[in-house]
Amino acid sequence: MDFVALRKIFLPISVTIAVVSVVLLFAPGLNLGIDFVSGTSSTYDFGANDPGTDAVNDALVASGHPEAIVQDLGEGQYFVRTNDLGNEGKNVVDAELTKITGDTPITLETATVGSSVAEGTVRNAIIAVAVAALFVMLYIMYAFRTVPGSYRYAVSAVIALVHDVLIVLGIFAVLGVALNAQVNAIFIVGILTVIGYSVNDTIVIFDRVRENVLLVPSRDFRMTVNASIRESIIRSLGTSITTATVIMAMLLFGGQSLRDFLIVLLLGVIVGTYSSIFIAAQVLVSWDEGALQRITSRLPRLRRRTS
């Protein structure tokens, strides 16, 4: 199978999906948890007296919190997110919830994050992702220093990495509306894990490319990359399928608390496997054949036309 020839199909598709993902980050946007926007989150257990989501919403409105987000966790449990309640605000909400069934619901968990902490979380998350990308580039440039143009391998890997992160974020923006999936601190851990997995999968193929370049330096680079993909794809797919199977099992039986984190990991495994074959390796070939140079050389002419 000629994987390199398929880049004319998959690269435009991937660019389109990435652009759509960027648009989704603005509308509807990510469903940010209290780690990023501050506020109070509580998990209530009504036991056998399950009042229903509408009744819980009405109680929160009556307590002065129409902005509250309520998520039914099943078995009489509800996740509630509001603005910062403080001690008194929590008592008011609890009193209104008690009126629903006549029994005070059990508070399983409560967390409050102030605005300054939320701002620090956003800043640290951006720094963490940027530092991870930088170290990925430096590591690949060092590891592939024995082949010509080692920086191309590094840049191609980072392009695939950015592609993966954008698509995961775009899908999560949709899941935020459909399933109330939240972006919180553990989500950032998931994104960093996705980055690590994406890079690992890419390096598996790049390492085979490096071996074949050194083994048969006279062979056309396009043929070398295609042969390298064919030689390593079984290993790559085998690892990904095994990992995805474990994540799926945990997602089905692991409970609600880890759901969003596991969804991030599952998306990362799927998208990371795809990008290592159809993005990173193909960008490397396109760069070698001068496609990227031709695109950049057209940019000044396009700017002159628009001006």
mmCIF file of C-alpha atoms in Angstrom:
data_model
loop_
_atom_site.group_PDB
_atom_site.id
_atom_site.type_symbol
_atom_site.label_atom_id
_atom_site.label_comp_id
_atom_site.label_asym_id
_atom_site.label_seq_id
_atom_site.Cartn_x
_atom_site.Cartn_y
_atom_site.Cartn_z
ATOM 1 C CA MET A 1 0.000 0.000 0.000
ATOM 2 C CA ASP A 2 1.334 3.434 -0.950
ATOM 3 C CA PHE A 3 0.703 5.478 2.205
ATOM 4 C CA VAL A 4 2.632 8.466 0.884
ATOM 5 C CA ALA A 5 0.334 8.794 -2.136
ATOM 6 C CA LEU A 6 -2.644 9.056 0.230
ATOM 7 C CA ARG A 7 -1.334 12.319 1.691
ATOM 8 C CA LYS A 8 -3.150 14.256 -1.048
ATOM 9 C CA ILE A 9 -6.371 12.979 0.507
ATOM 10 C CA PHE A 10 -5.613 12.934 4.225
ATOM 11 C CA LEU A 11 -3.630 16.157 4.612
ATOM 12 C CA PRO A 12 -6.467 18.390 3.276
ATOM 13 C CA ILE A 13 -8.987 16.461 5.381
ATOM 14 C CA SER A 14 -6.842 16.889 8.494
ATOM 15 C CA VAL A 15 -6.336 20.607 7.858
ATOM 16 C CA THR A 16 -10.093 21.042 7.435
ATOM 17 C CA ILE A 17 -10.857 19.170 10.672
ATOM 18 C CA ALA A 18 -8.216 21.188 12.545
ATOM 19 C CA VAL A 19 -9.720 24.466 11.284
ATOM 20 C CA VAL A 20 -13.212 23.322 12.291
ATOM 21 C CA SER A 21 -11.821 22.426 15.734
ATOM 22 C CA VAL A 22 -10.414 25.936 16.122
ATOM 23 C CA VAL A 23 -13.832 27.379 15.223
ATOM 24 C CA LEU A 24 -15.496 25.098 17.795
ATOM 25 C CA LEU A 25 -13.176 26.457 20.481
ATOM 26 C CA PHE A 26 -14.864 29.839 20.002
ATOM 27 C CA ALA A 27 -18.418 28.622 19.398
ATOM 28 C CA PRO A 28 -19.647 26.811 21.428
ATOM 29 C CA GLY A 29 -16.273 26.822 23.215
ATOM 30 C CA LEU A 30 -14.970 24.518 25.913
ATOM 31 C CA ASN A 31 -17.060 23.737 28.975
ATOM 32 C CA LEU A 32 -14.548 25.022 31.514
ATOM 33 C CA GLY A 33 -14.652 23.588 35.032
ATOM 34 C CA ILE A 34 -14.094 25.537 38.223
ATOM 35 C CA ASP A 35 -10.334 24.967 37.962
ATOM 36 C CA PHE A 36 -10.364 27.516 35.136
ATOM 37 C CA VAL A 37 -13.308 29.824 35.821
ATOM 38 C CA SER A 38 -13.551 29.664 39.650
ATOM 39 C CA GLY A 39 -16.663 28.699 41.575
ATOM 40 C CA THR A 40 -18.030 25.870 43.699
ATOM 41 C CA SER A 41 -18.798 22.321 42.624
ATOM 42 C CA SER A 42 -20.688 19.823 44.776
ATOM 43 C CA THR A 43 -21.846 16.251 44.351
ATOM 44 C CA TYR A 44 -25.124 15.373 46.091
ATOM 45 C CA ASP A 45 -26.633 11.964 46.806
ATOM 46 C CA PHE A 46 -30.417 11.868 47.250
ATOM 47 C CA GLY A 47 -30.427 8.106 47.675
ATOM 48 C CA ALA A 48 -33.678 6.421 46.701
ATOM 49 C CA ASN A 49 -35.539 9.771 46.631
ATOM 50 C CA ASP A 50 -34.296 10.847 43.217
ATOM 51 C CA PRO A 51 -36.002 14.201 42.545
ATOM 52 C CA GLY A 52 -34.969 14.578 38.886
ATOM 53 C CA THR A 53 -32.815 17.188 37.186
ATOM 54 C CA ASP A 54 -35.610 19.749 36.781
ATOM 55 C CA ALA A 55 -36.387 19.759 40.496
ATOM 56 C CA VAL A 56 -32.726 20.235 41.401
ATOM 57 C CA ASN A 57 -32.475 23.087 38.887
ATOM 58 C CA ASP A 58 -35.572 24.762 40.377
ATOM 59 C CA ALA A 59 -34.097 24.495 43.872
ATOM 60 C CA LEU A 60 -30.882 26.152 42.755
ATOM 61 C CA VAL A 61 -32.798 28.970 41.061
ATOM 62 C CA ALA A 62 -34.789 29.463 44.274
ATOM 63 C CA SER A 63 -31.534 29.695 46.225
ATOM 64 C CA GLY A 64 -30.364 32.539 43.963
ATOM 65 C CA HIS A 65 -28.197 30.582 41.493
ATOM 66 C CA PRO A 66 -29.860 30.529 38.060
ATOM 67 C CA GLU A 67 -26.384 30.123 36.489
ATOM 68 C CA ALA A 68 -25.959 26.694 38.111
ATOM 69 C CA ILE A 69 -25.111 23.692 35.965
ATOM 70 C CA VAL A 70 -26.649 20.388 37.044
ATOM 71 C CA GLN A 71 -25.511 16.998 35.788
ATOM 72 C CA ASP A 72 -27.361 13.765 36.579
ATOM 73 C CA LEU A 73 -24.775 11.135 37.570
ATOM 74 C CA GLY A 74 -27.343 8.383 37.997
ATOM 75 C CA GLU A 75 -28.569 6.494 41.079
ATOM 76 C CA GLY A 76 -29.864 9.666 42.712
ATOM 77 C CA GLN A 77 -26.546 11.519 42.508
ATOM 78 C CA TYR A 78 -26.121 14.988 40.980
ATOM 79 C CA PHE A 79 -23.125 17.135 40.166
ATOM 80 C CA VAL A 80 -23.803 20.849 40.702
ATOM 81 C CA ARG A 81 -21.562 23.755 39.677
ATOM 82 C CA THR A 82 -22.284 27.328 40.722
ATOM 83 C CA ASN A 83 -20.504 30.590 41.405
ATOM 84 C CA ASP A 84 -18.425 30.710 44.590
ATOM 85 C CA LEU A 85 -20.898 29.877 47.363
ATOM 86 C CA GLY A 86 -18.870 30.268 50.514
ATOM 87 C CA ASN A 87 -20.114 28.718 53.756
ATOM 88 C CA GLU A 88 -23.405 30.599 53.958
ATOM 89 C CA GLY A 89 -24.271 30.115 50.287
ATOM 90 C CA LYS A 90 -23.794 26.368 50.595
ATOM 91 C CA ASN A 91 -26.206 26.264 53.542
ATOM 92 C CA VAL A 92 -28.850 28.139 51.539
ATOM 93 C CA VAL A 93 -28.532 25.722 48.621
ATOM 94 C CA ASP A 94 -28.700 22.717 50.960
ATOM 95 C CA ALA A 95 -31.862 24.117 52.558
ATOM 96 C CA GLU A 96 -33.578 24.477 49.174
ATOM 97 C CA LEU A 97 -32.519 20.985 48.100
ATOM 98 C CA THR A 98 -33.920 19.596 51.347
ATOM 99 C CA LYS A 99 -37.340 21.031 50.504
ATOM 100 C CA ILE A 100 -37.537 18.869 47.381
ATOM 101 C CA THR A 101 -37.872 15.514 49.128
ATOM 102 C CA GLY A 102 -37.993 16.504 52.794
ATOM 103 C CA ASP A 103 -34.661 14.788 53.470
ATOM 104 C CA THR A 104 -31.283 16.531 53.431
ATOM 105 C CA PRO A 105 -29.179 15.115 50.554
ATOM 106 C CA ILE A 106 -25.742 13.784 51.397
ATOM 107 C CA THR A 107 -22.883 15.980 50.148
ATOM 108 C CA LEU A 108 -20.360 13.534 48.731
ATOM 109 C CA GLU A 109 -17.820 16.131 47.624
ATOM 110 C CA THR A 110 -17.428 19.908 47.555
ATOM 111 C CA ALA A 111 -14.664 21.970 45.954
ATOM 112 C CA THR A 112 -14.250 25.738 45.739
ATOM 113 C CA VAL A 113 -11.685 27.532 43.567
ATOM 114 C CA GLY A 114 -11.072 31.281 43.753
ATOM 115 C CA SER A 115 -10.502 33.516 40.730
ATOM 116 C CA SER A 116 -6.768 33.954 41.408
ATOM 117 C CA VAL A 117 -6.254 30.189 41.598
ATOM 118 C CA ALA A 118 -8.230 29.723 38.376
ATOM 119 C CA GLU A 119 -6.094 32.320 36.562
ATOM 120 C CA GLY A 120 -2.943 30.550 37.762
ATOM 121 C CA THR A 121 -4.281 27.217 36.507
ATOM 122 C CA VAL A 122 -4.876 28.640 33.024
ATOM 123 C CA ARG A 123 -1.398 30.157 32.919
ATOM 124 C CA ASN A 124 0.297 26.983 34.159
ATOM 125 C CA ALA A 125 -1.643 24.837 31.674
ATOM 126 C CA ILE A 126 -0.466 26.950 28.729
ATOM 127 C CA ILE A 127 3.115 26.899 29.990
ATOM 128 C CA ALA A 128 3.014 23.123 30.503
ATOM 129 C CA VAL A 129 1.855 22.440 26.939
ATOM 130 C CA ALA A 130 4.381 24.916 25.455
ATOM 131 C CA VAL A 131 7.289 23.451 27.452
ATOM 132 C CA ALA A 132 6.270 19.916 26.458
ATOM 133 C CA ALA A 133 6.278 20.871 22.766
ATOM 134 C CA LEU A 134 9.686 22.583 23.125
ATOM 135 C CA PHE A 135 11.303 19.579 24.792
ATOM 136 C CA VAL A 136 9.807 17.270 22.169
ATOM 137 C CA MET A 137 11.510 19.316 19.434
ATOM 138 C CA LEU A 138 14.858 19.392 21.238
ATOM 139 C CA TYR A 139 14.774 15.663 21.965
ATOM 140 C CA ILE A 140 13.945 14.672 18.386
ATOM 141 C CA MET A 141 16.598 17.005 16.951
ATOM 142 C CA TYR A 142 19.170 15.370 19.216
ATOM 143 C CA ALA A 143 17.965 11.786 18.669
ATOM 144 C CA PHE A 144 17.930 12.198 14.860
ATOM 145 C CA ARG A 145 21.153 14.175 14.592
ATOM 146 C CA THR A 146 22.748 11.401 12.504
ATOM 147 C CA VAL A 147 20.381 11.981 9.554
ATOM 148 C CA PRO A 148 20.276 15.057 7.287
ATOM 149 C CA GLY A 149 17.750 17.720 8.272
ATOM 150 C CA SER A 150 17.030 16.456 11.783
ATOM 151 C CA TYR A 151 15.084 19.646 12.491
ATOM 152 C CA ARG A 152 12.538 18.547 9.875
ATOM 153 C CA TYR A 153 11.711 15.478 11.944
ATOM 154 C CA ALA A 154 11.262 17.684 15.022
ATOM 155 C CA VAL A 155 9.008 20.214 13.291
ATOM 156 C CA SER A 156 6.941 17.479 11.616
ATOM 157 C CA ALA A 157 6.386 15.774 14.974
ATOM 158 C CA VAL A 158 5.281 19.052 16.575
ATOM 159 C CA ILE A 159 2.896 19.747 13.663
ATOM 160 C CA ALA A 160 1.316 16.332 14.269
ATOM 161 C CA LEU A 161 1.226 17.072 17.992
ATOM 162 C CA VAL A 162 -0.576 20.401 17.478
ATOM 163 C CA HIS A 163 -2.972 18.650 15.071
ATOM 164 C CA ASP A 164 -3.808 16.049 17.727
ATOM 165 C CA VAL A 165 -4.357 18.587 20.507
ATOM 166 C CA LEU A 166 -6.578 20.793 18.324
ATOM 167 C CA ILE A 167 -8.794 17.899 17.258
ATOM 168 C CA VAL A 168 -9.142 16.586 20.832
ATOM 169 C CA LEU A 169 -10.075 20.091 22.015
ATOM 170 C CA GLY A 170 -12.571 20.486 19.162
ATOM 171 C CA ILE A 171 -14.264 17.174 19.939
ATOM 172 C CA PHE A 172 -14.339 18.079 23.629
ATOM 173 C CA ALA A 173 -16.075 21.356 22.790
ATOM 174 C CA VAL A 174 -18.853 19.298 21.190
ATOM 175 C CA LEU A 175 -18.917 16.837 24.109
ATOM 176 C CA GLY A 176 -19.227 19.775 26.479
ATOM 177 C CA VAL A 177 -22.611 20.532 24.919
ATOM 178 C CA ALA A 178 -23.699 16.916 24.383
ATOM 179 C CA LEU A 179 -22.445 15.292 27.610
ATOM 180 C CA ASN A 180 -21.492 18.286 29.788
ATOM 181 C CA ALA A 181 -17.858 17.116 29.598
ATOM 182 C CA GLN A 182 -15.711 19.566 31.548
ATOM 183 C CA VAL A 183 -12.205 20.883 31.038
ATOM 184 C CA ASN A 184 -10.455 20.875 34.407
ATOM 185 C CA ALA A 185 -7.011 20.251 35.868
ATOM 186 C CA ILE A 186 -7.130 16.515 35.176
ATOM 187 C CA PHE A 187 -8.045 17.326 31.565
ATOM 188 C CA ILE A 188 -4.670 19.067 31.213
ATOM 189 C CA VAL A 189 -3.003 15.916 32.548
ATOM 190 C CA GLY A 190 -4.872 14.036 29.827
ATOM 191 C CA ILE A 191 -3.701 16.486 27.144
ATOM 192 C CA LEU A 192 -0.087 16.120 28.273
ATOM 193 C CA THR A 193 -0.536 12.342 28.134
ATOM 194 C CA VAL A 194 -1.924 12.698 24.599
ATOM 195 C CA ILE A 195 1.166 14.713 23.657
ATOM 196 C CA GLY A 196 3.414 11.995 25.029
ATOM 197 C CA TYR A 197 1.520 9.235 23.236
ATOM 198 C CA SER A 198 1.415 11.153 19.959
ATOM 199 C CA VAL A 199 5.150 11.776 20.043
ATOM 200 C CA ASN A 200 5.897 8.177 21.002
ATOM 201 C CA ASP A 201 3.857 6.834 18.086
ATOM 202 C CA THR A 202 5.482 9.301 15.694
ATOM 203 C CA ILE A 203 8.994 8.422 16.855
ATOM 204 C CA VAL A 204 8.308 4.718 16.241
ATOM 205 C CA ILE A 205 7.827 5.496 12.540
ATOM 206 C CA PHE A 206 10.539 8.175 12.385
ATOM 207 C CA ASP A 207 13.044 5.801 13.956
ATOM 208 C CA ARG A 208 12.360 3.272 11.202
ATOM 209 C CA VAL A 209 12.771 6.047 8.632
ATOM 210 C CA ARG A 210 16.135 6.948 10.140
ATOM 211 C CA GLU A 211 17.316 3.329 10.045
ATOM 212 C CA ASN A 212 16.280 2.942 6.404
ATOM 213 C CA VAL A 213 17.861 6.273 5.401
ATOM 214 C CA LEU A 214 21.176 5.182 6.884
ATOM 215 C CA LEU A 215 20.829 1.658 5.475
ATOM 216 C CA VAL A 216 19.923 2.679 1.912
ATOM 217 C CA PRO A 217 20.933 6.348 1.524
ATOM 218 C CA SER A 218 20.598 6.259 -2.277
ATOM 219 C CA ARG A 219 16.917 5.285 -2.233
ATOM 220 C CA ASP A 220 14.306 7.939 -2.940
ATOM 221 C CA PHE A 221 13.157 9.465 0.368
ATOM 222 C CA ARG A 222 9.495 9.023 -0.548
ATOM 223 C CA MET A 223 10.023 5.279 -1.017
ATOM 224 C CA THR A 224 11.996 5.101 2.232
ATOM 225 C CA VAL A 225 9.190 6.691 4.233
ATOM 226 C CA ASN A 226 6.570 4.481 2.615
ATOM 227 C CA ALA A 227 8.600 1.342 3.356
ATOM 228 C CA SER A 228 9.147 2.514 6.935
ATOM 229 C CA ILE A 229 5.411 2.994 7.498
ATOM 230 C CA ARG A 230 4.651 -0.473 6.145
ATOM 231 C CA GLU A 231 7.321 -2.026 8.368
ATOM 232 C CA SER A 232 6.128 -0.324 11.562
ATOM 233 C CA ILE A 233 2.367 0.008 11.104
ATOM 234 C CA ILE A 234 1.542 -3.401 12.612
ATOM 235 C CA ARG A 235 3.457 -2.533 15.778
ATOM 236 C CA SER A 236 1.878 0.916 15.933
ATOM 237 C CA LEU A 237 -1.675 -0.344 15.420
ATOM 238 C CA GLY A 238 -1.155 -3.255 17.829
ATOM 239 C CA THR A 239 -0.035 -0.932 20.614
ATOM 240 C CA SER A 240 -2.840 1.522 19.939
ATOM 241 C CA ILE A 241 -5.589 -1.114 19.818
ATOM 242 C CA THR A 242 -4.364 -2.683 23.066
ATOM 243 C CA THR A 243 -4.228 0.704 24.800
ATOM 244 C CA ALA A 244 -7.643 1.746 23.451
ATOM 245 C CA THR A 245 -9.185 -1.538 24.631
ATOM 246 C CA VAL A 246 -7.985 -0.968 28.203
ATOM 247 C CA ILE A 247 -9.222 2.630 28.159
ATOM 248 C CA MET A 248 -12.615 1.525 26.808
ATOM 249 C CA ALA A 249 -12.941 -1.029 29.620
ATOM 250 C CA MET A 250 -12.131 1.629 32.218
ATOM 251 C CA LEU A 251 -14.535 4.053 30.535
ATOM 252 C CA LEU A 252 -17.388 1.544 30.663
ATOM 253 C CA PHE A 253 -16.795 0.287 34.203
ATOM 254 C CA GLY A 254 -14.629 2.921 35.883
ATOM 255 C CA GLY A 255 -17.345 5.283 37.075
ATOM 256 C CA GLN A 256 -18.270 8.885 36.365
ATOM 257 C CA SER A 257 -15.359 10.614 38.089
ATOM 258 C CA LEU A 258 -12.771 9.465 35.524
ATOM 259 C CA ARG A 259 -15.023 9.732 32.466
ATOM 260 C CA ASP A 260 -13.706 12.971 30.977
ATOM 261 C CA PHE A 261 -10.068 12.029 31.591
ATOM 262 C CA LEU A 262 -10.532 8.648 29.911
ATOM 263 C CA ILE A 263 -12.328 10.233 26.948
ATOM 264 C CA VAL A 264 -9.301 12.498 26.433
ATOM 265 C CA LEU A 265 -6.963 9.499 26.516
ATOM 266 C CA LEU A 266 -9.108 7.488 24.104
ATOM 267 C CA LEU A 267 -9.320 10.357 21.630
ATOM 268 C CA GLY A 268 -5.575 10.904 21.972
ATOM 269 C CA VAL A 269 -4.767 7.273 21.173
ATOM 270 C CA ILE A 270 -6.992 7.268 18.072
ATOM 271 C CA VAL A 271 -5.928 10.664 16.730
ATOM 272 C CA GLY A 272 -2.265 10.121 17.674
ATOM 273 C CA THR A 273 -2.080 6.849 15.761
ATOM 274 C CA TYR A 274 -3.679 8.471 12.726
ATOM 275 C CA SER A 275 -1.416 11.526 12.778
ATOM 276 C CA SER A 276 1.821 9.556 13.089
ATOM 277 C CA ILE A 277 1.033 7.806 9.797
ATOM 278 C CA PHE A 278 -0.916 10.381 7.797
ATOM 279 C CA ILE A 279 0.371 13.688 9.194
ATOM 280 C CA ALA A 280 3.889 13.540 10.633
ATOM 281 C CA ALA A 281 5.353 11.180 8.043
ATOM 282 C CA GLN A 282 3.553 12.914 5.177
ATOM 283 C CA VAL A 283 4.699 16.389 6.249
ATOM 284 C CA LEU A 284 8.244 15.003 6.272
ATOM 285 C CA VAL A 285 7.890 13.769 2.677
ATOM 286 C CA SER A 286 6.196 16.994 1.528
ATOM 287 C CA TRP A 287 9.022 19.018 3.039
ATOM 288 C CA ASP A 288 11.649 16.864 1.327
ATOM 289 C CA GLU A 289 9.895 17.253 -2.031
ATOM 290 C CA GLY A 290 9.699 21.025 -1.635
ATOM 291 C CA ALA A 291 5.924 21.282 -1.249
ATOM 292 C CA LEU A 292 6.190 23.450 1.854
ATOM 293 C CA GLN A 293 8.673 25.767 0.158
ATOM 294 C CA ARG A 294 6.319 26.180 -2.800
ATOM 295 C CA ILE A 295 3.439 27.068 -0.466
ATOM 296 C CA THR A 296 5.485 29.651 1.444
ATOM 297 C CA SER A 297 6.863 31.128 -1.794
ATOM 298 C CA ARG A 298 3.301 31.841 -2.930
ATOM 299 C CA LEU A 299 2.423 33.753 0.232
ATOM 300 C CA PRO A 300 4.110 37.064 -0.812
ATOM 301 C CA ARG A 301 2.287 36.953 -4.160
ATOM 302 C CA LEU A 302 -1.011 36.280 -2.403
ATOM 303 C CA ARG A 303 -0.389 39.229 -0.075
ATOM 304 C CA ARG A 304 0.378 41.502 -3.039
ATOM 305 C CA ARG A 305 -2.856 40.452 -4.765
ATOM 306 C CA THR A 306 -4.973 41.108 -1.692
ATOM 307 C CA SER A 307 -3.349 44.502 -1.140
#
